[in-house]
Structures are given as structure tokens and as C-alpha cells.
PDB file of C-alpha atoms in Angstrom:
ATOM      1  CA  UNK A 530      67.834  15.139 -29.429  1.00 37.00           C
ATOM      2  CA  UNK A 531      65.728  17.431 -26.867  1.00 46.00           C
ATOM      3  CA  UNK A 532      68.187  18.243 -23.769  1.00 50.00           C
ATOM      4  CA  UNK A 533      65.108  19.338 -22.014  1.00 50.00           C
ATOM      5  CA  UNK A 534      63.365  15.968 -22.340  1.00 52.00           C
ATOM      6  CA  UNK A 535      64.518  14.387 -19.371  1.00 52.00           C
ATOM      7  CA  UNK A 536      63.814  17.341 -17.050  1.00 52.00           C
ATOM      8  CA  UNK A 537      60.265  17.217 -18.237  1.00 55.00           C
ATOM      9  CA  UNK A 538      60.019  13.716 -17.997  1.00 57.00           C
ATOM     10  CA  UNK A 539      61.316  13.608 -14.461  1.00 55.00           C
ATOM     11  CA  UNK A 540      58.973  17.117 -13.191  1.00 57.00           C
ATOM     12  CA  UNK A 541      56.232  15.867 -15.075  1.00 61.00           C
ATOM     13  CA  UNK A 542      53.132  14.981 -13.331  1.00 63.00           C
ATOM     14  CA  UNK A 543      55.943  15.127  -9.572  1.00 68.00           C
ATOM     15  CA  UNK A 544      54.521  16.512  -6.256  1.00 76.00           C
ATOM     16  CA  UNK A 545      56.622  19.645  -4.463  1.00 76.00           C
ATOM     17  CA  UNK A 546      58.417  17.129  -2.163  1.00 82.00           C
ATOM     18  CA  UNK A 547      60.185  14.828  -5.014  1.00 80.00           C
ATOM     19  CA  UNK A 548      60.775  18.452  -7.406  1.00 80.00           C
ATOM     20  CA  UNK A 549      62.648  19.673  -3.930  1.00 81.00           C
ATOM     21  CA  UNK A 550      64.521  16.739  -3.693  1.00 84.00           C
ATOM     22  CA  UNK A 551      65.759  17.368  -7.609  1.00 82.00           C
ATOM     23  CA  UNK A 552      66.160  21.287  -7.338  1.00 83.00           C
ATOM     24  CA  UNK A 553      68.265  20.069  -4.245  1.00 86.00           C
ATOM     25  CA  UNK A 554      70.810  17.562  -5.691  1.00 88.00           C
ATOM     26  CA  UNK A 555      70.827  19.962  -8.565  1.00 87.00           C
ATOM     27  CA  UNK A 556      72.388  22.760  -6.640  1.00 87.00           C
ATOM     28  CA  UNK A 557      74.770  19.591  -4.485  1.00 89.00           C
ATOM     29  CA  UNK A 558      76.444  18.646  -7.786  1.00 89.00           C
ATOM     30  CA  UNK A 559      76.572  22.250  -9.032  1.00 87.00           C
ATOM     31  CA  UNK A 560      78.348  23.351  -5.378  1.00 87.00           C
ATOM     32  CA  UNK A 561      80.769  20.154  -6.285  1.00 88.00           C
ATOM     33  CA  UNK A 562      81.611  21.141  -9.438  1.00 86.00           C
ATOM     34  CA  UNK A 563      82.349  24.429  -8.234  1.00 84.00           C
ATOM     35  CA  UNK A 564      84.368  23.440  -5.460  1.00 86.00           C
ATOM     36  CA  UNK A 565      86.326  21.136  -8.282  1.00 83.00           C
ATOM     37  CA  UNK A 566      90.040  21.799  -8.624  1.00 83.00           C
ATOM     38  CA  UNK A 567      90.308  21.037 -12.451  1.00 82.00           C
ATOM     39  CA  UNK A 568      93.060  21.146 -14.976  1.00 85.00           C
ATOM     40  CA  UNK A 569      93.733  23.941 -17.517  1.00 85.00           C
ATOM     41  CA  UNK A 570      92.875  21.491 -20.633  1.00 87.00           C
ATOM     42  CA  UNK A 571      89.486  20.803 -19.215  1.00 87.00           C
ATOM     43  CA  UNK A 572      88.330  24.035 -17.651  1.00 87.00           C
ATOM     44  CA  UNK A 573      85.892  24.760 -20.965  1.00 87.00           C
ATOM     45  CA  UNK A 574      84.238  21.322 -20.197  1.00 88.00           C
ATOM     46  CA  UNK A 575      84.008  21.410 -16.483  1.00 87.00           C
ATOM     47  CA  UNK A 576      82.440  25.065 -17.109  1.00 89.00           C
ATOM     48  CA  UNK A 577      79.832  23.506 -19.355  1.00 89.00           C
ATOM     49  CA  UNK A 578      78.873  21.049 -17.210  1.00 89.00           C
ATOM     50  CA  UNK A 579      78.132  23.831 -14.399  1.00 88.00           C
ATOM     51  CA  UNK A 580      76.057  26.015 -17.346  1.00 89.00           C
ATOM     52  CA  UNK A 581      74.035  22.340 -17.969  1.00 89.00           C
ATOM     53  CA  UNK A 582      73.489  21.776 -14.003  1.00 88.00           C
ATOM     54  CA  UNK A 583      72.540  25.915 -13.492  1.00 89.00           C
ATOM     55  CA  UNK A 584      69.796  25.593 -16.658  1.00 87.00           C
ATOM     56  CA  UNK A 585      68.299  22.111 -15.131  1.00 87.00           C
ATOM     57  CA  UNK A 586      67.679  24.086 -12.067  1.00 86.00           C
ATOM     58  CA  UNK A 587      66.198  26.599 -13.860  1.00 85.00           C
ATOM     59  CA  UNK A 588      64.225  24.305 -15.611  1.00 83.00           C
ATOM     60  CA  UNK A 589      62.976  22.303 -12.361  1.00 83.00           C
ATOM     61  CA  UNK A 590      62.319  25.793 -10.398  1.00 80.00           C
ATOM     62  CA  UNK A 591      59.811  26.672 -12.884  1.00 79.00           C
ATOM     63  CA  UNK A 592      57.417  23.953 -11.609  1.00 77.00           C
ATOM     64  CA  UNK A 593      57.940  24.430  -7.805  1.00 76.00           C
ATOM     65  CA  UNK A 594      55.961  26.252  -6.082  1.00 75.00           C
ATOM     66  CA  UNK A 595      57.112  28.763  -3.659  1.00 76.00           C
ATOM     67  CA  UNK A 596      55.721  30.343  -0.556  1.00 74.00           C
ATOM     68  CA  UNK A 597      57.230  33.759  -1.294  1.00 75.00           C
ATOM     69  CA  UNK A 598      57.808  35.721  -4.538  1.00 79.00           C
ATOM     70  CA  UNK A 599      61.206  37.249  -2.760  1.00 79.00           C
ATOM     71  CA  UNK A 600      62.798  33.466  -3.002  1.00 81.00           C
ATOM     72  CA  UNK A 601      61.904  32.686  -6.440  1.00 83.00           C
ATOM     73  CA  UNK A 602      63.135  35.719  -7.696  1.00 84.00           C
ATOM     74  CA  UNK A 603      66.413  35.700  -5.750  1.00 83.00           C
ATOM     75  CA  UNK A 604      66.904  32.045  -6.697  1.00 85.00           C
ATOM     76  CA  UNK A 605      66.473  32.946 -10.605  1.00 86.00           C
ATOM     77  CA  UNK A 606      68.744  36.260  -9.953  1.00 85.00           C
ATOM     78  CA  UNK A 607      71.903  33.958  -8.133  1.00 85.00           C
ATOM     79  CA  UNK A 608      71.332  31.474 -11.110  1.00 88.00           C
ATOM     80  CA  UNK A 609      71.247  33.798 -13.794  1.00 88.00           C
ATOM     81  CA  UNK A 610      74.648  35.402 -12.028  1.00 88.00           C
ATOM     82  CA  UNK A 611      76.075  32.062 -11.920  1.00 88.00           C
ATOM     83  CA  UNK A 612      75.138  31.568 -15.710  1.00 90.00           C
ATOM     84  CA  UNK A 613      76.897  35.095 -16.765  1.00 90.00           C
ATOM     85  CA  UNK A 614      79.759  34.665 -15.120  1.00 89.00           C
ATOM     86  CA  UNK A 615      80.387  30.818 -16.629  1.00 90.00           C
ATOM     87  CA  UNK A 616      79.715  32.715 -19.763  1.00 89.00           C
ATOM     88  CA  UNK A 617      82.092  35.458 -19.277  1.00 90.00           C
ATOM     89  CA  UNK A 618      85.089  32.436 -17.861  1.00 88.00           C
ATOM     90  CA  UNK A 619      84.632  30.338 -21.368  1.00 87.00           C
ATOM     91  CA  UNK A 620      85.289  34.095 -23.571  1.00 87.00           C
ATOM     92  CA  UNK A 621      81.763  34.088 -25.013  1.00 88.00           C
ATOM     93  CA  UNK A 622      81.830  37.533 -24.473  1.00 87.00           C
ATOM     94  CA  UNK A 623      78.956  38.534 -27.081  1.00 90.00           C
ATOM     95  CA  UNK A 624      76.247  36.545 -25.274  1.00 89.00           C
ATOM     96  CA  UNK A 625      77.597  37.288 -21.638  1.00 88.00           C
ATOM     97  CA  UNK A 626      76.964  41.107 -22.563  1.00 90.00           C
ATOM     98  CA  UNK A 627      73.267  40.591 -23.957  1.00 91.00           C
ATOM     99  CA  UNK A 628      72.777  37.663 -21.287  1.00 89.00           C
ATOM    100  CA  UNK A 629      73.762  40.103 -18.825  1.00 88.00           C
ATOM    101  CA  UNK A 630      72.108  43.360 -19.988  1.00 89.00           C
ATOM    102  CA  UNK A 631      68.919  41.453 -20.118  1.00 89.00           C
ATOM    103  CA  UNK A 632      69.565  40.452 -16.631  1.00 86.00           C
ATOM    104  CA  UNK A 633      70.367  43.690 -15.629  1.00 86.00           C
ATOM    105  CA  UNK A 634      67.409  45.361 -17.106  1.00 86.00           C
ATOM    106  CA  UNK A 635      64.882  42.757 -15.911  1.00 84.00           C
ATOM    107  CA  UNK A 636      66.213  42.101 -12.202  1.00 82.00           C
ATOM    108  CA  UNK A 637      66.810  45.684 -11.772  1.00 80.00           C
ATOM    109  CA  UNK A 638      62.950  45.980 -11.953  1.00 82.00           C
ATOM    110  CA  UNK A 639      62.590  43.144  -9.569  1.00 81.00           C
ATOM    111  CA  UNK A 640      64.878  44.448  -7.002  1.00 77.00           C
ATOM    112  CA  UNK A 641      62.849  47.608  -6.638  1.00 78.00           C
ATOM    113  CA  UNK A 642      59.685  45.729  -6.397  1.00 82.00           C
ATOM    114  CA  UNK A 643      61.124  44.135  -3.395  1.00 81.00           C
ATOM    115  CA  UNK A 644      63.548  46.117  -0.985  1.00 77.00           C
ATOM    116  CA  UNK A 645      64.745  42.833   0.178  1.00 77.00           C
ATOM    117  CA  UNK A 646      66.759  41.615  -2.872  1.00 79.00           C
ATOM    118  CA  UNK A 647      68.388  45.338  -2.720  1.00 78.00           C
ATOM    119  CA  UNK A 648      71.754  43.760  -1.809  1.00 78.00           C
ATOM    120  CA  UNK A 649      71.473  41.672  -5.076  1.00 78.00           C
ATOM    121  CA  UNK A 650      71.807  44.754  -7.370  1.00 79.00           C
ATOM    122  CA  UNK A 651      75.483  45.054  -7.067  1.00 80.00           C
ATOM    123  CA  UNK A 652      76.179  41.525  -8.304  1.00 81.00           C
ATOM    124  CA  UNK A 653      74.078  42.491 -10.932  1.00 82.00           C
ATOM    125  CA  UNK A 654      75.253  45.323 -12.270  1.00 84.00           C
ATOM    126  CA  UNK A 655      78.682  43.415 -11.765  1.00 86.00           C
ATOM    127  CA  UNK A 656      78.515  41.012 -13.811  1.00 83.00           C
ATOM    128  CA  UNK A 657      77.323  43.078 -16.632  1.00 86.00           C
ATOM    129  CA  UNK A 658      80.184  45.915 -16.485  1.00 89.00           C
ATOM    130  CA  UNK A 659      82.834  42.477 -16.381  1.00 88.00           C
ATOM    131  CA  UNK A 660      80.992  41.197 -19.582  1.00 87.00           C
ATOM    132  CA  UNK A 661      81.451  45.223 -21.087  1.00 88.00           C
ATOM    133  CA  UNK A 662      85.093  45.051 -19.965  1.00 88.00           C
ATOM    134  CA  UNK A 663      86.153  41.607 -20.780  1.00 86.00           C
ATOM    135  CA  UNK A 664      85.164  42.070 -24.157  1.00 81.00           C
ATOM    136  CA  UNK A 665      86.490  45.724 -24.734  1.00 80.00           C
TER     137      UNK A 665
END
């Protein structure tokens, strides 16, 4: 079982237009999900679901091609947010602190390459100090 097949089945060989049109109903049923009033027993599950949808978009932003470098990189900082904070709600504290000290460390390079995605560092440091305390 490969859970990347079918996102490189669907992007492979796509033009811009129809990888859009993924990336886009991607982020649709990841805003549903997270607009989803869900019970207590399945909260772990509906979380998973919304770390699945997050890492598909990943996967389908790596082979659309952007006019800007400024977009990419704040699209891959809000998902990688997204992903540390589903990771810090389901307890895995462990991998939210590396998954968010690598973030950390590696966006905090990117947001001082480009003064626009200043605002972004908060979030980012954020997430990582909630990983630090949530576990400690």
C-alpha cells in the first residue's frame, strides 16, 4: 500500500489548470473538516483525516508552479502550522516538538529572505513553544 500513489497518479503528466483545481478542493474539504462540529469519541479520527487532506496538498503543491516564491513559501509555512498544531491536538507531543523545531528553524530563514512573510514568524515560533509546553 503506497498512500502517495494516487496523488501521483492524479498530478502525473496534469497541466497547472487541472493541479489548481485539486490543490483547490483540497483546501474546500480541509476548511470543512475544520469547520466540523465532531464528537469527543471521534476527534482522533476527524484530526487524521485533516493531517491526510494538509499532506495531499503538500503533495499536489510540489508540482504547481507559482508566479512568486513569497506564495509558495507562505502556503508550505500555513500548512506546515496546520500540520503541528493537528499534531500537538492528537498528544503526539514528541513529533510536534521536532516537526515544529524543524519548522521553526527552516521558515525562520525564509521569513528573513522575504520581509513579506514577517507576520508569519509569530505563528511559528507559536506553535513550537505550545509543542515545548504541552509536553513539559
Amino acid at each position: 500500500y503506497d498512500p502517495d500513489c494516487l496523488t501521483r497518479q492524479i498530478v502525473q503528466g496534469v497541466n497547472n489548470k487541472r493541479i489548481f483545481a485539486i490543490r483547490t478542493s483540497l483546501l474546500c474539504l480541509d476548511l470543512a473538516l475544520q469547520e466540523a462540529i465532531i464528537s469527543p469519541e471521534y476527534m482522533d479520527f476527524h484530526l487524521y483525516c485533516r493531517l491526510r487532506t494538509i499532506l495531499l496538498r503538500k503533495n499536489v503543491r510540489k508540482h504547481f508552479q507559482y508566479k512568486t516564491n513569497e506564495f509558495r513559501i507562505y502556503e508550505e509555512i500555513d500548512e506546515d502550522d496546520f500540520i503541528g498544531q493537528i499534531l500537538i491536538d492528537t498528544k503526539k507531543y514528541q513529533v510536534a516538538i521536532h516537526f515544529n523545531k524543524r519548522n521553526y528553524e527552516m521558515h525562520l530563514l525564509n521569513i528573513n529572505r522575504y520581509p513579506l512573510l514577517k507576520h508569519l514568524s509569530s505563528s511559528v515560533v507559536c506553535n513550537y513553544a505550545q509543542s515545548l509546553h504541552e509536553a513539559f
